[in-house]
């Protein structure tokens, strides 16, 4: 029996696992996908919001501001990319000014530092590509951008280094409350746990309803996004929002931490929990609404589009608490925006609930730091050459667009919780995430994966499960054909 | 640091032909840098025939065509490095590259020939909605998998885009036992060569659906099907025309983009229409001593023309190194102007002093024309009026300018190429 089983390894589950791994406890994370960061955490705006949006006194407000404040030190400890770039909320009508001011006041009440209302001129000075008819904006210097995969993977790897077990492709089908603890029925047998953390993202309600009579319904809100080439990455230098509405923060335009430009999301309610498909209408809406806030968007530079689902709870707030009628079952659900920004505080709060309940004792050997995958671009030529001499794979560039070497791909495969699929490689190294979207490097990465994992290339998947890349071995590889030359 | 008279970026058909011709023009110190495992570039995966009709007067496969040039490289003892990625070129032609054996290293070039080729436009560039499962490949990636890696990407295939690689892959997948259900093309005409439509689609009863596009991709893990719909004149899907095709694979052949990240990085001016460098009659870019040829300059249909163009780039680079290119005496250039119906021209300007006796002027038309005339004007005077029964964007057009003719017009300011209809 485990002391704690955490269901889900998105940012919330991984942050909870990492915080709980400070204590003496047997912990296991059950993840239905083949990797961490496969749900809401992988497809979102990747913004570390400042914290002015949520209602004062809400968990969203409290955890956002606290998570934002902790992000810098966490990024240093766990070696993932994060940058404080600041954000602007644009106001286009004089009549909306009170709303902008209310947002500013709410932010101050939430404890957001440095908020300032800017004039039209100040706004255009900061962001020359902001729409010309902007009349004022709310500037939040503490907002930032992060690599959501980097953050999620770093948390999970660090938890793993501190003894947390991870079981992938293990889907919880049912939970039974026992005299002591719970039995979790999965496709890989029964797991027993004294305490359960429900961090199942979009399925948080399904998991909750397995043990609790107080039923919850989470609404999935789909957000479509368009990602633009790095050439467009400097079009704006801060995250640009319109004024928020009841469906959320609206379509933003932002540089990403890796230098692309991101636009989105839409907010389309759906009952389809696997419905991460983009639609024509959704993508058109993204382009149209982004174009309202920012001028001359180079929309021809779109390199990919994607959609994510965010789990909206009825009270419009995160639910992080013990289920009333199921002692020992801790919900950590309804984590929509600002979930990424809040996750350090979500992990802390979840761990704190369990620490108090279980009387958890701190470990003496907790490892607080983790080293990410070495990026050779950060090295001097001499350092890089020393590395290549030692490990020649770092001299073999596989992804041309993002300049990713075989050495980085090998590191991604062989580290704890390593990559098993093309998407796993992509999220850890960026190979395949550039302008050709894997056109050149996919065959090479498939070959490396097959070699390193000791599997047949036909079993290599895009993202686990049935997502096989190939249908078979072709009948006549050309290498075996005799040349037809006439000489 | 090593230095070379000419460093050629890319060992595909353009780089190879440029190297051979530079060597034959008397340059000894030449280096080809190739990122792949072997010389030959994309030709190595083009195992179909039809290459070399112009160059060798015989029909070769891609690897055979490449082999003709590779053996010349070896005979002429031209130096090359494989598995070597060029990371940066400075405006002063300092080339930074990396490979397993040497690590990161720098080379100083007197002249640089850009021959990096092109890449395929990905799905994202079209913003096709739907899921993002496994089984969506660009046609060239599928071609590499089938012809070089010996694996089969899928068994039931729909192809979007009728570029030449898409057409070739329709036949290739069929020969490998896959079922190709349809080739959809957004435009009312194909982007590929007529002969490929006949030999790759018609001969195998594969339907070509013009004015159609993919409006949805189904399948969460692996492609399960795609929905095609007819589009109107603006390329917008027409509601009610949707047709669902079950398939496990979607191949995309939706355009090629010259790979000019290195060129842009060194400050070479690019033409927004071709996405390739702006060049003069010597195929020299806006940076002195930096030349471009092949698909990095503009996307070609036939490798024979790549070889011809690259050979010219090699000769001009050699002349630059030997200082016999007319140098400063080049004077002001005659501008090439694109008239009605012409999307771009290569080159974009001409110094008569730098011209060889005959200069091939290549361009593409903006749509399909029937019974039109290709006309060339020297300033206001029409000097060429050639009847074309059919001209299409998928087939590159060419007129040949004679140096003599330009010398006869010393005050010439501008040459216009246009399509005139009856």
Tab-separated table of N, CA, C and O in Angstrom, chain A residues 226 231 274-280 283 302-306 384-385 388 392-393 395-397 400 403 406 435-437 439-440 443-444 447 457 462 464-479 483-487, chain B residues 35-37 44 47 58 61 64 68 85-87 98-100 102-104 106 118-119 122 124-134 137-138 141 144-155 172 175-176 220-222 259 261 264:
chain	number	residue	atom	x	y	z
A	226	UNK	N	-2.730	29.352	-32.493
A	226	UNK	CA	-1.831	29.321	-33.653
A	226	UNK	C	-0.439	29.724	-33.180
A	226	UNK	O	-0.287	30.708	-32.453
A	231	UNK	N	10.636	33.850	-36.778
A	231	UNK	CA	10.842	35.114	-37.475
A	231	UNK	C	9.850	36.173	-36.989
A	231	UNK	O	10.107	37.370	-37.065
A	274	UNK	N	-12.027	14.397	-24.899
A	274	UNK	CA	-10.850	14.151	-25.745
A	274	UNK	C	-10.850	15.097	-26.954
A	274	UNK	O	-10.087	14.905	-27.895
A	275	UNK	N	-11.733	16.066	-26.926
A	275	UNK	CA	-11.928	16.915	-28.113
A	275	UNK	C	-10.878	17.993	-28.288
A	275	UNK	O	-11.178	19.184	-28.286
A	276	UNK	N	-9.633	17.583	-28.482
A	276	UNK	CA	-8.564	18.559	-28.662
A	276	UNK	C	-8.329	18.851	-30.137
A	276	UNK	O	-7.221	19.134	-30.551
A	277	UNK	N	-9.392	18.763	-30.926
A	277	UNK	CA	-9.265	19.097	-32.344
A	277	UNK	C	-9.542	20.579	-32.554
A	277	UNK	O	-10.450	21.145	-31.976
A	278	UNK	N	-8.735	21.188	-33.403
A	278	UNK	CA	-9.025	22.568	-33.780
A	278	UNK	C	-10.149	22.561	-34.813
A	278	UNK	O	-10.400	21.546	-35.447
A	279	UNK	N	-10.816	23.692	-34.960
A	279	UNK	CA	-11.825	23.814	-36.015
A	279	UNK	C	-11.508	25.052	-36.847
A	279	UNK	O	-10.796	25.953	-36.385
A	280	UNK	N	-12.054	25.056	-38.058
A	280	UNK	CA	-11.864	26.209	-38.941
A	280	UNK	C	-12.335	27.491	-38.240
A	280	UNK	O	-11.633	28.488	-38.197
A	283	UNK	N	-9.970	28.576	-35.416
A	283	UNK	CA	-8.708	29.158	-35.880
A	283	UNK	C	-8.951	30.533	-36.501
A	283	UNK	O	-8.159	31.465	-36.305
A	302	UNK	N	2.319	31.182	-39.725
A	302	UNK	CA	1.837	30.135	-38.816
A	302	UNK	C	2.572	28.838	-39.146
A	302	UNK	O	2.646	28.445	-40.304
A	303	UNK	N	3.158	28.192	-38.115
A	303	UNK	CA	3.809	26.900	-38.384
A	303	UNK	C	2.993	25.735	-37.846
A	303	UNK	O	3.111	24.620	-38.316
A	304	UNK	N	2.142	25.992	-36.854
A	304	UNK	CA	1.258	24.924	-36.415
A	304	UNK	C	0.093	25.529	-35.629
A	304	UNK	O	0.141	26.681	-35.209
A	305	UNK	N	-0.952	24.740	-35.487
A	305	UNK	CA	-2.061	25.151	-34.647
A	305	UNK	C	-2.401	23.966	-33.756
A	305	UNK	O	-2.094	22.819	-34.088
A	306	UNK	N	-2.999	24.247	-32.613
A	306	UNK	CA	-3.336	23.168	-31.685
A	306	UNK	C	-4.474	23.631	-30.798
A	306	UNK	O	-4.836	24.810	-30.800
A	384	UNK	N	31.883	23.703	-25.913
A	384	UNK	CA	31.099	22.838	-26.785
A	384	UNK	C	31.990	21.786	-27.449
A	384	UNK	O	31.616	20.626	-27.565
A	385	UNK	N	33.173	22.221	-27.862
A	385	UNK	CA	34.085	21.266	-28.490
A	385	UNK	C	34.575	20.216	-27.509
A	385	UNK	O	34.753	19.052	-27.867
A	388	UNK	N	31.802	17.773	-27.366
A	388	UNK	CA	31.704	16.921	-28.556
A	388	UNK	C	32.835	15.884	-28.570
A	388	UNK	O	32.635	14.736	-28.962
A	392	UNK	N	30.575	12.539	-28.942
A	392	UNK	CA	30.462	13.034	-30.324
A	392	UNK	C	29.022	13.247	-30.779
A	392	UNK	O	28.780	13.992	-31.725
A	393	UNK	N	28.057	12.619	-30.107
A	393	UNK	CA	26.661	12.798	-30.510
A	393	UNK	C	26.241	14.268	-30.464
A	393	UNK	O	25.326	14.678	-31.178
A	395	UNK	N	27.854	16.565	-31.657
A	395	UNK	CA	28.277	17.182	-32.914
A	395	UNK	C	27.395	16.784	-34.077
A	395	UNK	O	27.601	17.218	-35.203
A	396	UNK	N	26.413	15.916	-33.805
A	396	UNK	CA	25.543	15.417	-34.868
A	396	UNK	C	24.182	16.109	-34.758
A	396	UNK	O	23.370	15.757	-33.916
A	397	UNK	N	23.966	17.110	-35.614
A	397	UNK	CA	22.724	17.873	-35.510
A	397	UNK	C	21.589	17.132	-36.223
A	397	UNK	O	21.701	16.769	-37.377
A	400	UNK	N	17.184	20.423	-37.811
A	400	UNK	CA	17.827	21.563	-38.473
A	400	UNK	C	17.210	22.883	-38.049
A	400	UNK	O	17.884	23.899	-37.978
A	403	UNK	N	18.116	23.348	-34.370
A	403	UNK	CA	19.535	23.028	-34.142
A	403	UNK	C	19.715	22.132	-32.916
A	403	UNK	O	20.453	22.465	-31.983
A	406	UNK	N	22.012	15.110	-31.625
A	406	UNK	CA	21.712	13.759	-31.165
A	406	UNK	C	22.004	13.628	-29.672
A	406	UNK	O	21.305	12.905	-28.957
A	435	UNK	N	10.196	25.189	-37.682
A	435	UNK	CA	9.391	25.620	-38.819
A	435	UNK	C	9.064	24.488	-39.779
A	435	UNK	O	8.051	24.578	-40.474
A	436	UNK	N	9.836	23.427	-39.823
A	436	UNK	CA	9.466	22.343	-40.745
A	436	UNK	C	8.629	21.290	-40.038
A	436	UNK	O	8.165	20.336	-40.658
A	437	UNK	N	8.417	21.463	-38.725
A	437	UNK	CA	7.514	20.597	-37.962
A	437	UNK	C	7.871	19.113	-38.108
A	437	UNK	O	6.999	18.259	-38.290
A	439	UNK	N	9.563	17.596	-40.457
A	439	UNK	CA	9.687	17.041	-41.816
A	439	UNK	C	11.038	16.380	-42.041
A	439	UNK	O	11.133	15.283	-42.581
A	440	UNK	N	12.097	17.045	-41.605
A	440	UNK	CA	13.432	16.483	-41.799
A	440	UNK	C	13.832	15.532	-40.678
A	440	UNK	O	14.427	14.499	-40.919
A	443	UNK	N	12.192	11.151	-39.333
A	443	UNK	CA	12.783	9.830	-39.611
A	443	UNK	C	14.032	9.547	-38.786
A	443	UNK	O	14.247	8.418	-38.333
A	444	UNK	N	14.837	10.585	-38.549
A	444	UNK	CA	16.069	10.390	-37.783
A	444	UNK	C	15.745	10.118	-36.316
A	444	UNK	O	16.364	9.264	-35.671
A	447	UNK	N	14.489	6.637	-35.805
A	447	UNK	CA	15.594	5.685	-35.848
A	447	UNK	C	16.357	5.664	-34.516
A	447	UNK	O	16.680	4.596	-33.983
A	457	UNK	N	11.371	-0.355	-35.244
A	457	UNK	CA	10.987	0.997	-35.646
A	457	UNK	C	9.479	1.102	-35.889
A	457	UNK	O	8.879	2.157	-35.720
A	462	UNK	N	3.995	8.363	-32.034
A	462	UNK	CA	4.038	9.818	-31.915
A	462	UNK	C	3.864	10.196	-30.446
A	462	UNK	O	4.568	11.052	-29.936
A	464	UNK	N	2.653	7.530	-27.824
A	464	UNK	CA	2.208	6.343	-27.101
A	464	UNK	C	0.934	5.753	-27.665
A	464	UNK	O	0.414	6.217	-28.691
A	465	UNK	N	0.424	4.732	-26.994
A	465	UNK	CA	-0.846	4.114	-27.386
A	465	UNK	C	-0.842	3.640	-28.826
A	465	UNK	O	0.093	2.980	-29.275
A	466	UNK	N	-1.905	3.983	-29.536
A	466	UNK	CA	-2.063	3.520	-30.916
A	466	UNK	C	-1.514	4.520	-31.927
A	466	UNK	O	-1.814	4.437	-33.110
A	467	UNK	N	-0.687	5.462	-31.447
A	467	UNK	CA	-0.230	6.513	-32.367
A	467	UNK	C	1.029	6.099	-33.120
A	467	UNK	O	1.987	6.859	-33.227
A	468	UNK	N	1.015	4.875	-33.656
A	468	UNK	CA	2.175	4.382	-34.425
A	468	UNK	C	2.479	5.282	-35.614
A	468	UNK	O	1.576	5.706	-36.318
A	469	UNK	N	3.768	5.488	-35.817
A	469	UNK	CA	4.191	6.344	-36.930
A	469	UNK	C	4.153	5.593	-38.254
A	469	UNK	O	4.005	6.191	-39.299
A	470	UNK	N	4.340	4.265	-38.207
A	470	UNK	CA	4.496	3.506	-39.454
A	470	UNK	C	3.475	2.389	-39.539
A	470	UNK	O	2.961	1.916	-38.526
A	471	UNK	N	3.224	1.963	-40.772
A	471	UNK	CA	2.289	0.857	-40.972
A	471	UNK	C	3.028	-0.442	-41.228
A	471	UNK	O	2.474	-1.511	-41.093
A	472	UNK	N	4.278	-0.362	-41.602
A	472	UNK	CA	4.990	-1.609	-41.868
A	472	UNK	C	6.332	-1.357	-42.515
A	472	UNK	O	6.776	-0.227	-42.648
A	473	UNK	N	6.963	-2.462	-42.862
A	473	UNK	CA	8.241	-2.396	-43.550
A	473	UNK	C	7.923	-2.432	-45.043
A	473	UNK	O	7.145	-3.266	-45.488
A	474	UNK	N	8.503	-1.540	-45.795
A	474	UNK	CA	8.152	-1.528	-47.209
A	474	UNK	C	8.806	-2.721	-47.903
A	474	UNK	O	9.753	-3.313	-47.408
A	475	UNK	N	8.234	-3.078	-49.038
A	475	UNK	CA	8.633	-4.352	-49.644
A	475	UNK	C	9.997	-4.304	-50.314
A	475	UNK	O	10.719	-5.275	-50.354
A	476	UNK	N	10.317	-3.170	-50.882
A	476	UNK	CA	11.548	-3.103	-51.676
A	476	UNK	C	12.368	-1.888	-51.272
A	476	UNK	O	12.310	-0.856	-51.917
A	477	UNK	N	13.137	-2.003	-50.211
A	477	UNK	CA	13.994	-0.854	-49.889
A	477	UNK	C	14.961	-0.603	-51.043
A	477	UNK	O	15.519	-1.558	-51.589
A	478	UNK	N	15.131	0.656	-51.427
A	478	UNK	CA	15.869	0.912	-52.666
A	478	UNK	C	17.326	0.540	-52.568
A	478	UNK	O	17.987	0.339	-53.571
A	479	UNK	N	17.832	0.433	-51.335
A	479	UNK	CA	19.256	0.097	-51.212
A	479	UNK	C	19.553	-1.271	-51.823
A	479	UNK	O	20.679	-1.571	-52.161
A	483	UNK	N	21.496	-0.820	-59.613
A	483	UNK	CA	21.375	0.394	-60.416
A	483	UNK	C	21.006	0.057	-61.864
A	483	UNK	O	21.398	-0.984	-62.394
A	484	UNK	N	20.271	0.934	-62.501
A	484	UNK	CA	19.823	0.704	-63.868
A	484	UNK	C	20.691	1.455	-64.864
A	484	UNK	O	20.344	1.601	-66.016
A	485	UNK	N	21.850	1.958	-64.406
A	485	UNK	CA	22.711	2.812	-65.230
A	485	UNK	C	23.038	2.186	-66.581
A	485	UNK	O	23.084	0.963	-66.728
A	486	UNK	N	23.228	3.015	-67.575
A	486	UNK	CA	23.447	2.502	-68.930
A	486	UNK	C	24.921	2.448	-69.289
A	486	UNK	O	25.283	1.961	-70.350
A	487	UNK	N	25.783	2.993	-68.396
A	487	UNK	CA	27.203	3.004	-68.771
A	487	UNK	C	27.770	1.583	-68.755
A	487	UNK	O	27.418	0.788	-67.911
B	35	UNK	N	24.986	18.361	-44.895
B	35	UNK	CA	24.491	17.981	-43.570
B	35	UNK	C	24.041	16.524	-43.505
B	35	UNK	O	23.976	15.939	-42.440
B	36	UNK	N	23.734	15.945	-44.650
B	36	UNK	CA	23.237	14.565	-44.629
B	36	UNK	C	24.400	13.570	-44.652
B	36	UNK	O	25.557	13.954	-44.662
B	37	UNK	N	24.042	12.279	-44.687
B	37	UNK	CA	25.059	11.230	-44.592
B	37	UNK	C	25.783	10.992	-45.902
B	37	UNK	O	26.793	10.315	-45.942
B	44	UNK	N	18.688	11.437	-53.757
B	44	UNK	CA	18.882	10.081	-53.242
B	44	UNK	C	17.571	9.390	-52.909
B	44	UNK	O	17.498	8.166	-52.886
B	47	UNK	N	13.777	7.855	-56.352
B	47	UNK	CA	14.247	6.662	-57.070
B	47	UNK	C	13.480	6.439	-58.373
B	47	UNK	O	13.754	5.501	-59.093
B	58	UNK	N	19.397	11.223	-71.556
B	58	UNK	CA	18.869	9.901	-71.223
B	58	UNK	C	18.085	10.008	-69.930
B	58	UNK	O	18.195	10.990	-69.206
B	61	UNK	N	17.368	7.649	-62.939
B	61	UNK	CA	16.709	7.820	-61.634
B	61	UNK	C	17.460	8.922	-60.877
B	61	UNK	O	18.583	9.298	-61.265
B	64	UNK	N	20.911	7.854	-59.712
B	64	UNK	CA	21.838	7.743	-60.853
B	64	UNK	C	22.298	9.115	-61.317
B	64	UNK	O	23.472	9.328	-61.629
B	68	UNK	N	26.261	10.612	-61.250
B	68	UNK	CA	27.070	11.203	-62.331
B	68	UNK	C	27.902	12.366	-61.781
B	68	UNK	O	29.064	12.529	-62.134
B	85	UNK	N	26.820	20.296	-40.293
B	85	UNK	CA	25.780	21.323	-40.335
B	85	UNK	C	26.420	22.694	-40.237
B	85	UNK	O	27.192	22.958	-39.316
B	86	UNK	N	26.099	23.535	-41.207
B	86	UNK	CA	26.561	24.923	-41.133
B	86	UNK	C	25.598	25.661	-40.203
B	86	UNK	O	24.387	25.611	-40.377
B	87	UNK	N	26.146	26.307	-39.193
B	87	UNK	CA	25.299	26.961	-38.200
B	87	UNK	C	25.172	28.438	-38.457
B	87	UNK	O	24.186	29.055	-38.102
B	98	UNK	N	29.474	22.459	-37.692
B	98	UNK	CA	29.696	21.489	-36.624
B	98	UNK	C	29.531	20.078	-37.178
B	98	UNK	O	28.705	19.845	-38.059
B	99	UNK	N	30.369	19.172	-36.704
B	99	UNK	CA	30.164	17.746	-36.964
B	99	UNK	C	30.769	16.941	-35.821
B	99	UNK	O	31.333	17.505	-34.885
B	100	UNK	N	30.577	15.637	-35.895
B	100	UNK	CA	31.018	14.783	-34.784
B	100	UNK	C	32.529	14.781	-34.611
B	100	UNK	O	33.036	14.763	-33.498
B	102	UNK	N	35.002	16.958	-35.862
B	102	UNK	CA	35.766	18.186	-35.659
B	102	UNK	C	35.134	19.122	-34.642
B	102	UNK	O	35.700	20.153	-34.315
B	103	UNK	N	33.946	18.801	-34.193
B	103	UNK	CA	33.248	19.715	-33.293
B	103	UNK	C	32.810	20.949	-34.045
B	103	UNK	O	32.509	20.888	-35.240
B	104	UNK	N	32.815	22.078	-33.349
B	104	UNK	CA	32.473	23.328	-34.023
B	104	UNK	C	33.737	23.915	-34.591
B	104	UNK	O	34.745	24.015	-33.902
B	106	UNK	N	35.498	26.871	-37.681
B	106	UNK	CA	35.260	28.009	-38.558
B	106	UNK	C	36.137	27.903	-39.791
B	106	UNK	O	37.252	27.379	-39.733
B	118	UNK	N	15.545	23.357	-50.427
B	118	UNK	CA	14.292	23.863	-49.869
B	118	UNK	C	13.716	22.836	-48.909
B	118	UNK	O	14.208	21.727	-48.784
B	119	UNK	N	12.666	23.235	-48.212
B	119	UNK	CA	11.965	22.296	-47.350
B	119	UNK	C	10.483	22.352	-47.699
B	119	UNK	O	10.029	23.265	-48.385
B	122	UNK	N	4.782	22.685	-43.912
B	122	UNK	CA	4.096	21.714	-43.055
B	122	UNK	C	2.592	21.984	-43.011
B	122	UNK	O	2.106	22.993	-43.531
B	124	UNK	N	0.841	22.985	-40.614
B	124	UNK	CA	0.536	24.213	-39.888
B	124	UNK	C	0.453	25.412	-40.800
B	124	UNK	O	-0.330	26.327	-40.576
B	125	UNK	N	1.278	25.410	-41.856
B	125	UNK	CA	1.300	26.547	-42.761
B	125	UNK	C	-0.054	26.742	-43.427
B	125	UNK	O	-0.389	27.835	-43.856
B	126	UNK	N	-0.846	25.676	-43.522
B	126	UNK	CA	-2.172	25.776	-44.131
B	126	UNK	C	-3.239	25.948	-43.074
B	126	UNK	O	-4.398	26.193	-43.390
B	127	UNK	N	-2.843	25.774	-41.804
B	127	UNK	CA	-3.787	25.874	-40.715
B	127	UNK	C	-4.975	24.937	-40.910
B	127	UNK	O	-6.127	25.328	-40.738
B	128	UNK	N	-4.712	23.695	-41.297
B	128	UNK	CA	-5.787	22.721	-41.475
B	128	UNK	C	-6.318	22.335	-40.102
B	128	UNK	O	-5.553	21.909	-39.238
B	129	UNK	N	-7.608	22.484	-39.882
B	129	UNK	CA	-8.151	22.137	-38.564
B	129	UNK	C	-8.247	20.626	-38.354
B	129	UNK	O	-8.083	19.846	-39.295
B	130	UNK	N	-8.538	20.244	-37.111
B	130	UNK	CA	-8.709	18.831	-36.798
B	130	UNK	C	-7.763	18.397	-35.695
B	130	UNK	O	-7.160	19.225	-35.017
B	131	UNK	N	-7.675	17.084	-35.520
B	131	UNK	CA	-6.765	16.512	-34.519
B	131	UNK	C	-5.341	16.509	-35.061
B	131	UNK	O	-5.109	16.805	-36.230
B	132	UNK	N	-4.417	16.134	-34.193
B	132	UNK	CA	-3.005	16.085	-34.602
B	132	UNK	C	-2.431	14.687	-34.349
B	132	UNK	O	-1.513	14.507	-33.552
B	133	UNK	N	-2.979	13.689	-35.004
B	133	UNK	CA	-2.536	12.322	-34.762
B	133	UNK	C	-1.272	11.971	-35.551
B	133	UNK	O	-0.808	12.757	-36.378
B	134	UNK	N	-0.753	10.770	-35.301
B	134	UNK	CA	0.319	10.230	-36.135
B	134	UNK	C	-0.280	9.914	-37.501
B	134	UNK	O	-1.479	9.656	-37.623
B	137	UNK	N	2.141	13.197	-42.811
B	137	UNK	CA	3.528	13.380	-43.240
B	137	UNK	C	3.568	14.333	-44.421
B	137	UNK	O	2.643	14.339	-45.241
B	138	UNK	N	4.633	15.094	-44.518
B	138	UNK	CA	4.834	15.769	-45.786
B	138	UNK	C	5.299	14.694	-46.776
B	138	UNK	O	5.880	13.680	-46.402
B	141	UNK	N	8.917	13.600	-46.710
B	141	UNK	CA	9.289	12.786	-45.553
B	141	UNK	C	8.848	11.342	-45.797
B	141	UNK	O	9.600	10.402	-45.534
B	144	UNK	N	11.216	9.729	-48.180
B	144	UNK	CA	12.457	9.307	-47.530
B	144	UNK	C	12.228	8.002	-46.770
B	144	UNK	O	13.036	7.078	-46.829
B	145	UNK	N	11.118	7.929	-46.046
B	145	UNK	CA	10.834	6.733	-45.248
B	145	UNK	C	10.726	5.501	-46.140
B	145	UNK	O	11.286	4.449	-45.856
B	146	UNK	N	10.004	5.637	-47.241
B	146	UNK	CA	9.784	4.480	-48.121
B	146	UNK	C	11.063	4.121	-48.874
B	146	UNK	O	11.494	2.969	-48.892
B	147	UNK	N	11.684	5.128	-49.482
B	147	UNK	CA	12.767	4.829	-50.419
B	147	UNK	C	14.139	4.696	-49.772
B	147	UNK	O	15.004	4.022	-50.309
B	148	UNK	N	14.345	5.336	-48.639
B	148	UNK	CA	15.668	5.257	-48.019
B	148	UNK	C	15.681	4.453	-46.730
B	148	UNK	O	16.646	3.766	-46.445
B	149	UNK	N	14.614	4.568	-45.938
B	149	UNK	CA	14.601	3.833	-44.673
B	149	UNK	C	13.947	2.469	-44.850
B	149	UNK	O	14.029	1.620	-43.959
B	150	UNK	N	13.244	2.277	-45.961
B	150	UNK	CA	12.624	0.982	-46.199
B	150	UNK	C	11.451	0.681	-45.293
B	150	UNK	O	11.200	-0.462	-44.933
B	151	UNK	N	10.711	1.702	-44.912
B	151	UNK	CA	9.520	1.487	-44.085
B	151	UNK	C	8.313	2.125	-44.767
B	151	UNK	O	8.463	2.985	-45.627
B	152	UNK	N	7.122	1.679	-44.362
B	152	UNK	CA	5.907	2.146	-45.011
B	152	UNK	C	5.119	3.028	-44.038
B	152	UNK	O	4.717	2.567	-42.982
B	153	UNK	N	4.889	4.281	-44.400
B	153	UNK	CA	4.200	5.173	-43.457
B	153	UNK	C	2.722	4.849	-43.261
B	153	UNK	O	2.171	5.172	-42.215
B	154	UNK	N	2.061	4.227	-44.243
B	154	UNK	CA	0.641	3.944	-44.071
B	154	UNK	C	0.095	3.097	-45.213
B	154	UNK	O	0.801	2.840	-46.190
B	155	UNK	N	-1.166	2.680	-45.044
B	155	UNK	CA	-1.741	1.776	-46.038
B	155	UNK	C	-2.917	2.362	-46.818
B	155	UNK	O	-3.221	1.919	-47.918
B	172	UNK	N	4.123	5.957	-55.891
B	172	UNK	CA	5.065	5.162	-55.087
B	172	UNK	C	4.331	4.378	-53.997
B	172	UNK	O	4.620	3.200	-53.770
B	175	UNK	N	2.500	1.497	-55.557
B	175	UNK	CA	3.404	0.395	-55.892
B	175	UNK	C	3.817	-0.391	-54.648
B	175	UNK	O	4.117	-1.581	-54.726
B	176	UNK	N	3.833	0.287	-53.495
B	176	UNK	CA	4.189	-0.392	-52.247
B	176	UNK	C	3.003	-1.121	-51.639
B	176	UNK	O	3.089	-1.628	-50.526
B	220	UNK	N	-7.601	10.470	-33.007
B	220	UNK	CA	-6.899	11.108	-31.901
B	220	UNK	C	-5.454	10.612	-31.843
B	220	UNK	O	-4.528	11.366	-31.572
B	221	UNK	N	-5.261	9.312	-32.106
B	221	UNK	CA	-3.908	8.751	-31.986
B	221	UNK	C	-3.260	8.578	-33.357
B	221	UNK	O	-2.153	9.024	-33.589
B	222	UNK	N	-3.982	7.888	-34.253
B	222	UNK	CA	-3.507	7.720	-35.624
B	222	UNK	C	-4.627	8.245	-36.527
B	222	UNK	O	-5.799	8.140	-36.168
B	259	UNK	N	15.221	27.199	-48.230
B	259	UNK	CA	15.721	27.245	-46.848
B	259	UNK	C	16.778	28.325	-46.702
B	259	UNK	O	17.969	28.053	-46.852
B	261	UNK	N	17.511	30.376	-43.992
B	261	UNK	CA	17.821	30.874	-42.651
B	261	UNK	C	19.269	31.383	-42.592
B	261	UNK	O	19.533	32.428	-42.023
B	264	UNK	N	19.564	34.660	-44.613
B	264	UNK	CA	18.974	35.779	-43.879
B	264	UNK	C	19.911	36.201	-42.753
B	264	UNK	O	20.139	37.381	-42.523
